[in-house]
Short mmCIF file of C-alpha atoms in Angstrom, two decimals:
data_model
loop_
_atom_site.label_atom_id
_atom_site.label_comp_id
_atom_site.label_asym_id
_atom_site.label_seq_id
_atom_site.Cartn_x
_atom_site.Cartn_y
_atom_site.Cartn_z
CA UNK A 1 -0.12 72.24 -140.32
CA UNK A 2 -2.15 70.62 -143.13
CA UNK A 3 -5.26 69.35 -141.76
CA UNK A 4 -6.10 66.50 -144.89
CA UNK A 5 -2.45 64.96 -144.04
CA UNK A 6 -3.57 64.57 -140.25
CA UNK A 7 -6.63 63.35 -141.21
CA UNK A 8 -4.80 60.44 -142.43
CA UNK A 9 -3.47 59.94 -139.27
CA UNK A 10 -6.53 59.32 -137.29
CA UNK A 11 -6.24 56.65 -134.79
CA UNK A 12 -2.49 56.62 -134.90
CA UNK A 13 0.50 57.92 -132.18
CA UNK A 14 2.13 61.00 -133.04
CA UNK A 15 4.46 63.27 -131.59
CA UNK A 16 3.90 67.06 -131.72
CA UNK A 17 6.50 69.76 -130.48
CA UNK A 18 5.46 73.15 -129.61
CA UNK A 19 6.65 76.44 -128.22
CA UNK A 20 4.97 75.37 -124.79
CA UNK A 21 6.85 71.55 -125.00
CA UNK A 22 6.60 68.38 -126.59
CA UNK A 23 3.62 65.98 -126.59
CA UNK A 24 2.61 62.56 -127.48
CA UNK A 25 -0.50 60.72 -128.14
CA UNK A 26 -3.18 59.34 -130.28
CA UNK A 27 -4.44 61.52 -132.73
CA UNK A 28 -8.21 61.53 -131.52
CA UNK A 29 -10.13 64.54 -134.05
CA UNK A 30 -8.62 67.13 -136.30
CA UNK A 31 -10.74 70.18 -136.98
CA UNK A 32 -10.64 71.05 -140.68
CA UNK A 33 -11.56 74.98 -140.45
CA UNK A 34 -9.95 75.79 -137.24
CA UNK A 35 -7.20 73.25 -137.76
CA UNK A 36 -7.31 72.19 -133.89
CA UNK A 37 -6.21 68.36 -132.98
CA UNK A 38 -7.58 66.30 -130.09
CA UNK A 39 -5.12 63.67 -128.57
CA UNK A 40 -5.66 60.92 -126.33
CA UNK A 41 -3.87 59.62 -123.94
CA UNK A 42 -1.36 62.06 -123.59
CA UNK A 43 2.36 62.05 -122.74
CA UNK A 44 4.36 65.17 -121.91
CA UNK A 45 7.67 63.96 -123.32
CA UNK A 46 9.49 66.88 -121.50
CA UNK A 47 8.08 66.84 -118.06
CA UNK A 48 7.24 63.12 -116.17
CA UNK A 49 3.39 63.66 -115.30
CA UNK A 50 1.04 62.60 -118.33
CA UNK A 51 -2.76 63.17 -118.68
CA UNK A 52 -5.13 61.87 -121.07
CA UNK A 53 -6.44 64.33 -123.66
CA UNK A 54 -4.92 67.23 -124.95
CA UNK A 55 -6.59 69.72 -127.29
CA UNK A 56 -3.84 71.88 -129.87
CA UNK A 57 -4.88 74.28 -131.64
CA UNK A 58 -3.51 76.74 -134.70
CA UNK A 59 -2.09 79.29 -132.69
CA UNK A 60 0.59 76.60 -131.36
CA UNK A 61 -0.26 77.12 -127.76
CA UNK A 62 -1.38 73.50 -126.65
CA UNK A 63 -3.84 73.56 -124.05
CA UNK A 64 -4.04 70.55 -121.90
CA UNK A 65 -7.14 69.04 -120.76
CA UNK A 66 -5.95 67.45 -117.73
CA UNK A 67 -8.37 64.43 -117.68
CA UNK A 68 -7.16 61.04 -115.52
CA UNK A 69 -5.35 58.66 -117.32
CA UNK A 70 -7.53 55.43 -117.75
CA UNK A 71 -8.17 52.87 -120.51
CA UNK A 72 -8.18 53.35 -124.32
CA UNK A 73 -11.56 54.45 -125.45
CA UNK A 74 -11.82 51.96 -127.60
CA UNK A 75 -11.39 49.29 -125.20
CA UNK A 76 -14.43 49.88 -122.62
CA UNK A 77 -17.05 47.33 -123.01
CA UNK A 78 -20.61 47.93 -122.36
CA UNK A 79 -23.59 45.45 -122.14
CA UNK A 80 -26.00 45.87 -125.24
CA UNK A 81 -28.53 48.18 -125.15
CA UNK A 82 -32.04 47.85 -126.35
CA UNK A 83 -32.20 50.91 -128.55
CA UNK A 84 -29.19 49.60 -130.77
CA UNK A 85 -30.64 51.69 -133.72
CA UNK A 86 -30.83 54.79 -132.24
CA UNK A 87 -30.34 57.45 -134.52
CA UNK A 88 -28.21 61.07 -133.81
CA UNK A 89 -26.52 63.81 -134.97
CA UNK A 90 -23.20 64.74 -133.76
CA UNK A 91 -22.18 68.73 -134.36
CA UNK A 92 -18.38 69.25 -133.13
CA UNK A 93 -17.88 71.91 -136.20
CA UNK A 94 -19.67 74.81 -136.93
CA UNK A 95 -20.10 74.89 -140.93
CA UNK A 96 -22.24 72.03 -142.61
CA UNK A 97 -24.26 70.95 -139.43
CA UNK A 98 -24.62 73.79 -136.59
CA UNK A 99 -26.46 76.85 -138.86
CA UNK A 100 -29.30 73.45 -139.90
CA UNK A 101 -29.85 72.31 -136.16
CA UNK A 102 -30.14 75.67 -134.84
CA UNK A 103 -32.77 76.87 -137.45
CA UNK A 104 -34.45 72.92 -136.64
CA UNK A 105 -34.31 73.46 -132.53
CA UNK A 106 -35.98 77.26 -133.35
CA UNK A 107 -38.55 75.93 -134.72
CA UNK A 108 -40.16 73.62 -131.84
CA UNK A 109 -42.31 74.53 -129.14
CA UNK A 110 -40.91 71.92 -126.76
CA UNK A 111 -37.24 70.24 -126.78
CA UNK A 112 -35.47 67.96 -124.49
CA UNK A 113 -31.67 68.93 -123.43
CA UNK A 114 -29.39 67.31 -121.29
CA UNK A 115 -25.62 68.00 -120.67
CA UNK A 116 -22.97 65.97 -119.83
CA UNK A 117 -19.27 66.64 -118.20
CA UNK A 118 -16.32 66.80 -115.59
CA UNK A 119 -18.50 67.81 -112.57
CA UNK A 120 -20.99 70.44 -114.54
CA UNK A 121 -21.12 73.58 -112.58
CA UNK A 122 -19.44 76.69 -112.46
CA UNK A 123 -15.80 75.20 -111.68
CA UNK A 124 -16.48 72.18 -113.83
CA UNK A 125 -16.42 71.11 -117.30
CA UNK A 126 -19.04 71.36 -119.92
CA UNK A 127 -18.71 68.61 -122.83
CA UNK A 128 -21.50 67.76 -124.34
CA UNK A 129 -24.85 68.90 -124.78
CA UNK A 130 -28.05 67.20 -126.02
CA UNK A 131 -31.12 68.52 -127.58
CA UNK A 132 -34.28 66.24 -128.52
CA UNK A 133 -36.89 67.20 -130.80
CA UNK A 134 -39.98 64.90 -131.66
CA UNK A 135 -37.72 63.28 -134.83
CA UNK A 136 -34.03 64.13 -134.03
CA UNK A 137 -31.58 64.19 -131.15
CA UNK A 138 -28.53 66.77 -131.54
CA UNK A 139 -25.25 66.27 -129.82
CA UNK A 140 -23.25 69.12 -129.32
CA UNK A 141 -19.62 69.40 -128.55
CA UNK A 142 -19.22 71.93 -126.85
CA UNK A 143 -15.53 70.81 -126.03
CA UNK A 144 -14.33 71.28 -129.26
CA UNK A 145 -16.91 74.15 -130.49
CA UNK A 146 -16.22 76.19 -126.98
CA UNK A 147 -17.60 78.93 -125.82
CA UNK A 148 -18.37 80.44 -129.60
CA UNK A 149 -20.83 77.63 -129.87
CA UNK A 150 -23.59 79.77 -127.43
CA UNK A 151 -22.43 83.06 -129.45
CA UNK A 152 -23.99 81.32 -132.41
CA UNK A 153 -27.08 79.94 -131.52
CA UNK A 154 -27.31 77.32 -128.63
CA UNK A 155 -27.70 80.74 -126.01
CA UNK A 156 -30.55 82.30 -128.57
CA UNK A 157 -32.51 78.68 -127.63
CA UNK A 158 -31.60 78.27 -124.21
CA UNK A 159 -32.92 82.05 -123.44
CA UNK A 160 -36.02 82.21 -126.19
CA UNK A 161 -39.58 82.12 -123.87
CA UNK A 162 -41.36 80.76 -126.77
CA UNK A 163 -39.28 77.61 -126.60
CA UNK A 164 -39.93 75.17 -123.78
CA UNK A 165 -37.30 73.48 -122.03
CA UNK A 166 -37.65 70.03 -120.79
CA UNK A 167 -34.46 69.37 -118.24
CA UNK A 168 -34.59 66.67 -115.36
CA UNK A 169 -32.74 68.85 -112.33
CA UNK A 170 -31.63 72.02 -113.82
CA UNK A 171 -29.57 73.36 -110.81
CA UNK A 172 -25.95 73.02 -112.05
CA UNK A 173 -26.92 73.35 -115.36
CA UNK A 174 -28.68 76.66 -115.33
CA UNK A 175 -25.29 77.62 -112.62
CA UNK A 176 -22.56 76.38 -115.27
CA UNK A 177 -24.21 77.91 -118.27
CA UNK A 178 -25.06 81.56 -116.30
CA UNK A 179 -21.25 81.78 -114.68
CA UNK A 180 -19.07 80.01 -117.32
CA UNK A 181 -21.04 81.35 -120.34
CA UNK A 182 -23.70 83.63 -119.50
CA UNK A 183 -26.22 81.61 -120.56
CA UNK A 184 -29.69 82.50 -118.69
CA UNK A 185 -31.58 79.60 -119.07
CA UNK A 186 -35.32 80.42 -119.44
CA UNK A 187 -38.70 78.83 -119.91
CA UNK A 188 -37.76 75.55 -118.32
CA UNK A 189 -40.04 72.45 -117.59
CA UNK A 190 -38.27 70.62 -114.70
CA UNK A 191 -38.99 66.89 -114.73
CA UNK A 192 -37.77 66.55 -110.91
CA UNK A 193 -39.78 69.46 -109.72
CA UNK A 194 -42.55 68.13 -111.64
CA UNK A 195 -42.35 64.43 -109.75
CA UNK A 196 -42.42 66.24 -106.30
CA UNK A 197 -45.80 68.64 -107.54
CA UNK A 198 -47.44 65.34 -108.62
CA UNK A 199 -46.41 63.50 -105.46
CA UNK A 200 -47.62 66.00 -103.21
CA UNK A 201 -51.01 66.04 -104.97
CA UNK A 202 -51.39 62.35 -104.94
CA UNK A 203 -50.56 62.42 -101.39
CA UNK A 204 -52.81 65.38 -100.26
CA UNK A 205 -50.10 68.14 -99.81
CA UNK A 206 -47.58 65.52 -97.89
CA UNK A 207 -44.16 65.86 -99.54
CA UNK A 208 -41.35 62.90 -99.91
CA UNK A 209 -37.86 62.52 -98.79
CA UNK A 210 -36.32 62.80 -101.15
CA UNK A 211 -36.32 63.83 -105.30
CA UNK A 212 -36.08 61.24 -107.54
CA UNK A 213 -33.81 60.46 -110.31
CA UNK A 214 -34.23 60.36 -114.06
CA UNK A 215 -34.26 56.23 -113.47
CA UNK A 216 -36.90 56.35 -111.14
CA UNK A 217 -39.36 58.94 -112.58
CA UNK A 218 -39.17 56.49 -115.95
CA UNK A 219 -40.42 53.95 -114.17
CA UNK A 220 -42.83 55.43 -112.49
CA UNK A 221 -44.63 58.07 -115.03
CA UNK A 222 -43.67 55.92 -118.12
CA UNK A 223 -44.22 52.39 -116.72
CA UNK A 224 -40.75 51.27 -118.18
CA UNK A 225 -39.90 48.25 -116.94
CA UNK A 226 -35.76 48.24 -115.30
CA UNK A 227 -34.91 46.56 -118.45
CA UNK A 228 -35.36 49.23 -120.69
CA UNK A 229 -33.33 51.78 -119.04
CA UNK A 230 -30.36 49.74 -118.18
CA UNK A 231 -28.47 52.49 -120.61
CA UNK A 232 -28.99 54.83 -117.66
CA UNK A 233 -26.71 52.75 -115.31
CA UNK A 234 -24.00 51.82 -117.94
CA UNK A 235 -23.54 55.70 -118.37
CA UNK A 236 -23.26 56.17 -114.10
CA UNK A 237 -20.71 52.68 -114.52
CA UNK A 238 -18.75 54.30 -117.07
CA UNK A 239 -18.50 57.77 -114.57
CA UNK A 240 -17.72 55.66 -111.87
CA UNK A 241 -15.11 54.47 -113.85
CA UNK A 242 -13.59 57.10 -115.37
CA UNK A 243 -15.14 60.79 -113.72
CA UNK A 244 -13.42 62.37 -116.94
CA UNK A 245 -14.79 60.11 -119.68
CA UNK A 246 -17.18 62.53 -121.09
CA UNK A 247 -13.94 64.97 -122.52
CA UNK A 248 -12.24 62.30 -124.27
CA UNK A 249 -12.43 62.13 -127.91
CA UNK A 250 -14.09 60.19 -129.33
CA UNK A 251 -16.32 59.02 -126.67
CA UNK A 252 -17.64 55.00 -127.12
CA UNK A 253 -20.80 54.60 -128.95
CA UNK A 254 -22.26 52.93 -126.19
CA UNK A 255 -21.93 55.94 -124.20
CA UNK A 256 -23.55 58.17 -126.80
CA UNK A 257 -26.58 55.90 -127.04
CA UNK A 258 -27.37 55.77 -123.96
CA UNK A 259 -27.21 59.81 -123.17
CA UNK A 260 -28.89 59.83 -126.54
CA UNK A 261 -31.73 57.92 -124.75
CA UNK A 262 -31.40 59.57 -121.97
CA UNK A 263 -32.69 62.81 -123.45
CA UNK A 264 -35.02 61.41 -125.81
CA UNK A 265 -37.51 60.19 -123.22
CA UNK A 266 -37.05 63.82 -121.66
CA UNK A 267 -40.31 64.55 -124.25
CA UNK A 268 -43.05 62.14 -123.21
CA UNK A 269 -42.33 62.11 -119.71
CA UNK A 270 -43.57 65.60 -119.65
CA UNK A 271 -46.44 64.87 -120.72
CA UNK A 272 -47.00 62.27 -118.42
CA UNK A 273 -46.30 64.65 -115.78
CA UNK A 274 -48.66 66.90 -117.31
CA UNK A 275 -51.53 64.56 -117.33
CA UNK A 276 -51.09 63.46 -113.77
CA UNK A 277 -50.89 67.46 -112.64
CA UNK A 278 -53.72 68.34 -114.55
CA UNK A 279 -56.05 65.62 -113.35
CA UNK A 280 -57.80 67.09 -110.58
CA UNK A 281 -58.13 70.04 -113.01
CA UNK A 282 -59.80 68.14 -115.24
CA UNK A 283 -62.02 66.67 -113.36
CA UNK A 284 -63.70 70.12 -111.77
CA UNK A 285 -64.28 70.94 -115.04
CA UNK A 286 -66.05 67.92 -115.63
CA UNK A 287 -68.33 68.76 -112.51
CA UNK A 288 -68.72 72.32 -113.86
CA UNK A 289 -69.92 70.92 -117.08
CA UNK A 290 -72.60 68.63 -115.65
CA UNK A 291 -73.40 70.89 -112.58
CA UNK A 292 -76.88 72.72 -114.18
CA UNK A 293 -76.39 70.52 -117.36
CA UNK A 294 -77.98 67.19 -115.14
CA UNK A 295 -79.83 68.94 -112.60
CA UNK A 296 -84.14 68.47 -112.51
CA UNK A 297 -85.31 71.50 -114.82
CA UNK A 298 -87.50 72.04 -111.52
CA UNK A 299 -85.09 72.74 -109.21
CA UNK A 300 -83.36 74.74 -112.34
CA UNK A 301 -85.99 76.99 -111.49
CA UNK A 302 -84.70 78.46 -108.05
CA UNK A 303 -80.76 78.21 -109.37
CA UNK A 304 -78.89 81.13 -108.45
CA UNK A 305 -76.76 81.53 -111.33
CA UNK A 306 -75.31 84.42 -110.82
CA UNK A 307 -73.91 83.81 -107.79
CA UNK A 308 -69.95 83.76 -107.08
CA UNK A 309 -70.26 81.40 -103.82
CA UNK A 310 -67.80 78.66 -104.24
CA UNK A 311 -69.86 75.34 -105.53
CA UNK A 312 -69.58 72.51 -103.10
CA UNK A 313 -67.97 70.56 -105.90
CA UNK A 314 -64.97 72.32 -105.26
CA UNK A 315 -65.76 72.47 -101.58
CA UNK A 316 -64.85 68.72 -102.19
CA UNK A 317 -61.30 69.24 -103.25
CA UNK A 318 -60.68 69.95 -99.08
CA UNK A 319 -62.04 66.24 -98.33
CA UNK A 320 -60.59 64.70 -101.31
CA UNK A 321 -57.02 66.07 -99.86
CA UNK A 322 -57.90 64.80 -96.34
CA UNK A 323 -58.56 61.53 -97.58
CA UNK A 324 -55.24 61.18 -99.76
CA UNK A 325 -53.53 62.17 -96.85
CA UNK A 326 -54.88 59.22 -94.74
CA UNK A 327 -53.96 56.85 -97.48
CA UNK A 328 -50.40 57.65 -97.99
CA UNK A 329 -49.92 57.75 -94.07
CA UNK A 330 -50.90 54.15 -94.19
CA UNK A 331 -49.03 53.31 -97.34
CA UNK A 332 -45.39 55.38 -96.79
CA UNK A 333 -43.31 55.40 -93.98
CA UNK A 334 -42.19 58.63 -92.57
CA UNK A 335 -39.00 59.60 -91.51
CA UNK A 336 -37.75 61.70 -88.46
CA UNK A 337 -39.25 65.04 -90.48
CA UNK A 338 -42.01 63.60 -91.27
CA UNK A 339 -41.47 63.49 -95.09
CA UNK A 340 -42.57 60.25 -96.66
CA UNK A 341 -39.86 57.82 -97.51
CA UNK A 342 -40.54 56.19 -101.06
CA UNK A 343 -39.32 53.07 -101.86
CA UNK A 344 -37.86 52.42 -105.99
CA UNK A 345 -40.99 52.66 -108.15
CA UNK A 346 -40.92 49.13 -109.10
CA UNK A 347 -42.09 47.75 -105.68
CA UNK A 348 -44.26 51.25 -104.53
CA UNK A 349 -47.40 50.90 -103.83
CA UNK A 350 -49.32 53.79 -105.31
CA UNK A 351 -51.88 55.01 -103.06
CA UNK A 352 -55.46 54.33 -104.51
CA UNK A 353 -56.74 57.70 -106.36
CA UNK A 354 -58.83 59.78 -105.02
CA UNK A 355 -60.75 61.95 -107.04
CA UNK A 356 -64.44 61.75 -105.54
CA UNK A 357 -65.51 59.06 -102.91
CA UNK A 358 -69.76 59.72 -102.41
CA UNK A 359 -69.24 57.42 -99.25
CA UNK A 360 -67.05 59.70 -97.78
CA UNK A 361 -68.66 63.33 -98.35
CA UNK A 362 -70.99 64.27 -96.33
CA UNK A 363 -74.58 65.24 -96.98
CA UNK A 364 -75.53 68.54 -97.84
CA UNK A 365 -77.69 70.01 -94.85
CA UNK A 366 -81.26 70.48 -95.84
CA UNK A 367 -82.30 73.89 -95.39
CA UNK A 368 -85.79 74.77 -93.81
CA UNK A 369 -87.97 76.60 -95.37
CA UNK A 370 -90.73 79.20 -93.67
CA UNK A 371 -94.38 79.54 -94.05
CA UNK A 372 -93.95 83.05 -95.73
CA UNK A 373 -91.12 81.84 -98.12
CA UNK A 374 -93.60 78.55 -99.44
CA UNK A 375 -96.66 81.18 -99.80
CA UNK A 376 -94.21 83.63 -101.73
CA UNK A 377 -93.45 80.76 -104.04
CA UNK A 378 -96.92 79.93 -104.85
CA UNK A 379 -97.34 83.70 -105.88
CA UNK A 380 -94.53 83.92 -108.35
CA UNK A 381 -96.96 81.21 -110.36
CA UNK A 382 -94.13 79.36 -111.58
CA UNK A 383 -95.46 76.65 -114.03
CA UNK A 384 -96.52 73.24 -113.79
CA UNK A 385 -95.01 70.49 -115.10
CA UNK A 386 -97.03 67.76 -115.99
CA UNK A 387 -96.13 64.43 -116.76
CA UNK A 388 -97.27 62.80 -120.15
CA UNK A 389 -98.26 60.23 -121.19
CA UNK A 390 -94.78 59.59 -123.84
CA UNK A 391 -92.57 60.03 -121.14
CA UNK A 392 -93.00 57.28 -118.63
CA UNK A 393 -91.42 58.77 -115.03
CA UNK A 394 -89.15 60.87 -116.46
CA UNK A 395 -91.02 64.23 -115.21
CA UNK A 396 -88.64 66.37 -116.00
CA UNK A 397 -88.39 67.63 -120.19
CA UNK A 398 -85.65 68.92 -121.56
CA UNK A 399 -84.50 72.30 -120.32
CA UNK A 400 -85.06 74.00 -123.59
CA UNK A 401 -89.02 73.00 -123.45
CA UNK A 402 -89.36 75.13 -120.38
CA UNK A 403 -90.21 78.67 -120.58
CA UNK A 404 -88.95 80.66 -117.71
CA UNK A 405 -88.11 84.09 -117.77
CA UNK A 406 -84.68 85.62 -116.15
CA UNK A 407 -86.33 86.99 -113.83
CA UNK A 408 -87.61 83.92 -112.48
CA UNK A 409 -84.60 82.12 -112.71
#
């Protein structure tokens, strides 16, 4: 079988006759080192079912994919997406393209992938799979390239700890890659999980329904307005459709774009995630910067330093949570498990944050102190500090002006 004359054939009906029967279709993709053909739309001349794609390959043993018959690819219609331009790569062979994009994937600390497929799992079928970087997005066809395409790099990245993965729901993923190809997935940066984590701080430890889609969590950690992810429903139209659509060949451009977009926004919506979780963080350590840094070199004086009682600054994170957990009572409705119930991110309304309210914390209770203690003070002759003339009311110098010694302190 000479692979240049079928390239010439692209696009065109043909008939092909092997030891297991005879087939026709159009001649989707011929594979010029492996010599395998794709057909679409597929009719088994001997026999009077039919399918839709059909994959031969050199050892003249054709292996049906049996995907339901629909439309030509050619002919599904999509509305226009916004991201017209969007650049990617396409690997379905394994000289030329795969050895560059696995050396290029190595190389980052944090990629994007997404998969796509005939109900991905461990009974279904894996097609495609896309990896984002900060300047490239990688398609991978792992229809065509098979199982030999993990041998060869794509399980070295999926397993490498040093390598962060960015997946939105990784539970039939991680189960079709570990039973079908024994693929371990590790090192993995959940985008659903994350929404829930964030949620339940926001909310004081209250959790919601329900997880929420790729769609939703754009909206709400990115502030994309529906407009700009309309690509995500043309690719659920387009399953809804056809279930099989992803394991034709060549798939409509349309299609690609948008899972193209789909994983590229895989990237910064981590690290919107990562913002929101690390907020509260954040702020404690802004207390702990300013918590002897801003207090009266006087009362410096008596600071117990050394002590590892927890500071009431973070005694405040229990009332902080107490508080969000009023709010989002009033704002969410509950439902019969008492999980809030949130509505589509465009018309939620985001509780207000709470990071410190002064209103709401209580005083600290002033402590009393004894005769004996005051005349014990007095003895320790801790020094004065005088007001002068050059500094108005401010009473108090800087800290490095005042001598006290650490045993004092």
């Amino acid at each position: 079988m000479d692979a240049a004359w079928l390239q010439a054939l692209l696009g065109k009906r043909v008939r092909i006759t092997l030891v297991c029967g005879a087939y026709s279709g159009c001649l989707r993709h011929v594979d010029t080192a492996t010599k395998a053909v794709v057909l679409d739309q597929v009719e088994i001349l001997d026999a009077s079912s039919t399918a839709s794609a059909i994959k031969l390959t050199n050892d003249n043993k054709g292996k049906l994919e049996d995907t339901a018959p629909g439309e030509a690819l050619g002919e599904r219609h999509f509305p226009d997406l916004e991201y017209k331009d969007l650049e990617y790569i396409v690997i379905d062979q394994f000289h030329q393209k795969f050895g560059p994009a696995i050396f290029h994937i190595k190389q980052q600390n944090v990629i994007g992938v997404a998969v796509k497929g005939v109900n991905v799992c461990r009974f279904g079928k894996l097609c495609w799979m896309q990896i984002s970087t900060n300047d490239r997005i990688y398609f991978f066809d792992i229809f065509l390239l098979g199982p030999a395409a993990f041998k060869n790099g794509l399980k070295m990245v999926l397993e490498d700890i040093n390598v962060l993965k960015v997946i939105h729901d990784c539970r039939l993923f991680s189960d079709c890659l570990y039973h079908q190809y024994r693929v371990d997935l590790t090192n993995v940066f959940d985008t659903q999980v994350a929404d829930v984590l964030q949620f339940s701080t926001e909310t004081g430890g209250l959790l919601p329904s329900c997880v929420s889609t790729l769609e939703e969590c754009l909206v709400r950690h990115l502030g994309l307005p529906p407009t700009k992810i309309q690509f995500l429903q043309h690719s659920v139209a387009a399953l809804k459709a056809d279930p099989k659509v992803w394991s034709c060949r060549p798939p409509p451009q349309r299609l690609m774009q948008s899972a193209g977009l789909e994983v590229m926004f895989l990237l910064p919506l981590r690290s919107a995630l990562m913002d929101k979780l690390m907020m509260d963080f954040v702020t404690q350590v802004d207390n702990y910067l300013s918590m002897y840094r801003n207090m009266p070199s006087i009362s410096f004086g008596y600071a117990e330093t050394s002590s590892l009682e927890l500071p009431y600054e973070l005694k405040e994170l229990t009332i902080i949570q107490r508080l969000r957990r009023e709010d989002a009572l009033k704002i969410y409705k509950t439902d019969e498990d008492g999980l809030l119930v949130r509505p589509y991110p465009q018309f939620e309304n985001k509780p207000k944050e709470r990071i410190v309210n002064i209103d709401d914390i209580p005083e600290l209770e002033m402590t009393k102190t004894s005769r004996e203690d005051v005349n014990e003070m007095e003895n320790e002759e801790i020094p004065l500090l005088e007001p002068t003339p050059s500094c108005g009311e401010d009473i108090c110098p800087p800290l490095e002006q005042v001598s006290l010694s650490a045993g004092r302190l």
